């Protein structure tokens, strides 16, 4: 996959892509990140990219020319116009399902917004998707773009070593993950649950499933409505409910 990220601050984005798994993915040719400086497409001699809003008001607005110029430059290079994603707090909330869909694209253009906003004509005619990474406002779209690229890139086949680790994890299964333990068996008086040391695979599987279900009820009960639950899961949930009903909380 090739991702062209249009930004006013490319230096904010070089860090997240130059270590660990995303670095290796680029070295192995599975991912190409191309940072495009929007300022390079400014049409005026001072290289400005923003202006005061028509109608007045505080703040500056990113104008259409440099962003159109940058997108057209990338699409000329590619020979076609790929999906154009705008990072904005007004976008649809980012989820694992959106990451899965984006990971099937061969190319993406991501625009990092700044200042008070961008000229609406960019949204109307260029942008195909608007994504928010949460209900809070950041200084710009660079960190959100890094979040989206990270979540998408790790779903590209071959980027993570083991395919199974993606399939089992939270939000893919619809449940939160069970707790993990490693050596030592006892740490400062804290013991690893006995069942995990038993070598009894079926018991371990059941224990983990129960832990996943309990964790999800406790922390994110709304996820259960969308999760795919087996007959066994429903039985465990009924047991947990009966257990809670039997508790004296007074
Ligand atoms: N730009 C500023 N805040 C943002 C957010 N929460 N999500 C996406 N883009 C943003």
XYZ file of C-alpha atoms and ligand atoms in Angstrom:
260
model
C 0.000 0.000 0.000
C 1.167 3.524 -0.748
C -0.052 6.349 1.510
C 0.516 9.970 0.525
C 0.125 12.218 3.571
C -0.462 15.892 2.790
C 0.764 18.017 5.680
C 2.165 21.386 6.658
C 4.444 19.687 9.197
C 6.083 16.629 7.619
C 8.648 16.528 10.454
C 5.810 15.641 12.868
C 5.248 12.459 10.887
C 8.742 11.195 10.171
C 9.151 9.784 13.716
C 6.154 7.429 13.928
C 7.038 5.708 10.656
C 10.771 5.261 11.216
C 10.832 2.607 13.903
C 9.507 -0.818 14.786
C 6.881 -2.583 12.681
C 6.070 0.302 10.323
C 9.750 0.768 9.530
C 10.119 -2.934 8.734
C 6.951 -2.879 6.606
C 8.474 -0.106 4.487
C 11.826 -1.880 4.211
C 10.022 -5.004 3.031
C 8.073 -3.056 0.400
C 4.655 -3.715 1.990
C 4.084 -0.053 2.832
C 5.223 3.176 1.207
C 4.728 6.452 3.082
C 5.130 9.601 1.055
C 5.075 12.871 3.007
C 3.921 15.772 0.819
C 4.449 19.319 2.083
C 1.302 21.313 1.240
C 3.339 24.520 1.388
C 5.272 23.394 -1.711
C 2.025 23.882 -3.673
C 1.306 27.423 -2.491
C 0.790 29.745 -5.437
C 2.063 32.932 -3.803
C 5.596 34.149 -3.241
C 5.389 34.003 0.556
C 4.296 30.363 0.362
C 1.275 30.976 2.562
C -1.429 28.317 2.670
C -4.088 29.974 4.829
C -6.172 33.130 4.828
C -8.796 34.935 6.898
C -12.340 33.544 6.665
C -14.921 35.211 4.400
C -17.658 36.600 6.634
C -15.175 37.352 9.396
C -14.425 35.524 12.628
C -11.407 34.252 14.478
C -8.671 32.046 13.069
C -7.391 31.190 9.635
C -8.677 28.829 6.974
C -6.548 26.596 4.732
C -7.206 27.686 1.149
C -8.103 25.375 -1.738
C -5.231 25.982 -4.205
C -2.310 24.289 -2.365
C -4.383 21.259 -1.322
C -5.877 20.799 -4.802
C -2.364 21.239 -6.231
C -0.909 18.599 -3.897
C -3.690 16.061 -4.560
C -3.438 16.600 -8.335
C 0.342 16.183 -8.145
C -0.034 12.827 -6.361
C -2.786 11.590 -8.682
C -0.727 12.535 -11.759
C 2.151 10.495 -10.326
C -0.146 7.522 -9.663
C -2.123 7.837 -12.887
C -5.431 7.845 -10.994
C -7.164 9.544 -8.068
C -7.313 7.296 -4.988
C -9.500 7.718 -1.892
C -8.861 11.071 -0.227
C -9.280 10.983 3.566
C -9.471 14.194 5.578
C -8.487 14.014 9.251
C -10.934 16.188 11.194
C -12.790 16.094 14.514
C -15.974 16.401 12.399
C -15.325 13.074 10.659
C -16.858 9.687 11.370
C -15.366 8.044 14.451
C -12.450 5.756 13.527
C -13.001 2.055 14.276
C -11.304 -1.272 13.628
C -13.882 -1.935 10.883
C -12.860 1.282 9.078
C -9.193 0.287 9.457
C -9.999 -3.114 7.895
C -11.721 -1.478 4.920
C -8.911 1.016 4.370
C -6.307 -1.772 4.552
C -7.767 -3.241 1.326
C -6.951 -0.082 -0.682
C -3.806 -0.003 -2.829
C -3.435 3.767 -2.354
C -4.637 6.408 0.070
C -4.235 10.153 0.231
C -4.590 11.597 3.742
C -5.007 15.341 4.290
C -3.968 16.729 7.683
C -6.105 19.774 8.446
C -4.839 22.750 10.456
C -5.855 26.179 11.714
C -9.596 26.741 12.112
C -10.420 24.459 9.233
C -10.186 24.009 5.514
C -12.082 25.714 2.711
C -15.384 23.853 2.308
C -14.824 23.379 -1.447
C -12.030 20.931 -0.644
C -14.530 18.823 1.294
C -17.202 19.170 -1.382
C -15.153 18.084 -4.364
C -11.939 16.355 -3.328
C -12.444 14.523 -0.060
C -14.061 11.075 -0.178
C -13.990 10.313 3.565
C -13.628 12.303 6.786
C -12.271 10.557 9.868
C -12.014 11.606 13.518
C -9.901 9.641 16.002
C -12.040 10.734 18.952
C -14.102 13.465 20.525
C -11.270 15.796 21.434
C -9.489 18.474 19.450
C -5.806 18.200 18.561
C -3.610 20.921 17.082
C -3.765 19.329 13.636
C -4.411 16.173 11.667
C -0.821 14.823 11.800
C -1.124 12.687 14.944
C -4.569 11.409 13.837
C -3.081 10.494 10.419
C -0.286 8.564 12.165
C -2.898 6.709 14.257
C -4.911 5.744 11.162
C -1.848 4.641 9.167
C -0.597 2.546 12.097
C -3.955 0.799 12.577
C -4.322 0.207 8.816
C -0.733 -0.853 8.079
C -0.672 -3.636 10.673
C -3.641 -5.242 8.888
C -1.812 -5.485 5.556
C -0.960 -9.163 5.018
C 2.652 -9.852 5.973
C 3.162 -6.715 8.092
C 2.681 -8.575 11.380
C 4.519 -11.845 11.739
C 1.630 -13.998 12.870
C -1.771 -13.679 11.192
C -3.490 -15.322 14.161
C -2.545 -12.457 16.463
C -4.726 -10.043 14.459
C -7.699 -12.385 14.338
C -7.795 -13.017 18.079
C -7.447 -9.475 19.301
C -9.941 -7.017 20.771
C -12.388 -5.347 18.400
C -11.759 -7.967 15.696
C -13.610 -10.585 17.730
C -15.868 -7.921 19.220
C -14.668 -8.716 22.761
C -11.856 -7.333 24.886
C -8.810 -9.572 25.212
C -8.235 -11.944 28.134
C -5.338 -11.233 30.556
C -1.830 -12.349 29.597
C 0.987 -13.604 31.826
C 4.612 -14.611 31.334
C 7.510 -15.663 33.579
C 8.135 -15.493 36.504
C 5.415 -17.731 37.857
C 5.359 -15.692 41.065
C 6.227 -11.986 41.106
C 6.270 -10.138 44.451
C 3.749 -12.559 45.852
C 1.472 -12.297 42.786
C 0.756 -15.690 41.238
C -0.067 -16.617 37.653
C -3.553 -18.237 37.525
C -3.155 -21.979 38.101
C -5.134 -23.008 35.015
C -2.539 -21.430 32.687
C 0.161 -23.666 34.159
C -1.952 -26.811 33.843
C -1.154 -27.558 30.194
C -4.847 -28.415 29.795
C -5.633 -26.677 26.478
C -9.397 -26.960 26.620
C -9.549 -25.613 30.193
C -7.234 -22.743 29.205
C -9.393 -21.892 26.189
C -12.544 -21.822 28.339
C -10.873 -19.754 31.065
C -9.687 -17.187 28.495
C -13.087 -16.931 26.872
C -14.718 -16.387 30.265
C -12.147 -13.705 31.131
C -12.791 -11.966 27.793
C -16.521 -11.967 28.399
C -16.166 -10.729 32.000
C -13.780 -7.969 30.981
C -16.115 -6.840 28.221
C -19.153 -6.760 30.541
C -17.173 -4.845 33.128
C -15.486 -2.278 30.878
C -17.331 -2.056 27.565
C -20.752 -3.723 27.916
C -22.008 -2.031 24.725
C -19.564 -4.161 22.694
C -21.494 -7.318 23.592
C -24.431 -6.284 21.411
C -22.278 -6.474 18.290
C -20.064 -9.416 19.267
C -20.532 -12.819 17.673
C -21.494 -15.012 20.611
C -21.534 -18.796 20.543
C -23.915 -20.999 22.504
C -21.082 -21.563 24.983
C -20.571 -17.775 25.359
C -24.246 -17.275 26.109
C -24.076 -19.996 28.742
C -21.062 -18.303 30.372
C -22.851 -14.923 30.280
C -25.910 -16.445 31.966
C -23.656 -17.930 34.650
C -21.984 -14.547 35.212
C -25.400 -12.842 35.399
C -26.663 -15.390 37.919
C -23.487 -14.942 39.944
C -23.943 -11.152 39.993
C -27.620 -11.486 40.884
C -26.662 -13.690 43.815
C -24.251 -11.072 45.208
C -25.391 -9.087 48.199
C -24.227 -5.544 47.359
C -25.934 -3.802 50.307
N -7.738 17.111 13.951
C -7.808 17.702 15.166
N -8.396 16.899 16.052
C -8.704 15.741 15.398
C -9.333 14.526 15.768
N -9.783 14.311 17.003
N -9.464 13.580 14.827
C -9.035 13.778 13.567
N -8.444 14.908 13.163
C -8.271 15.894 14.062
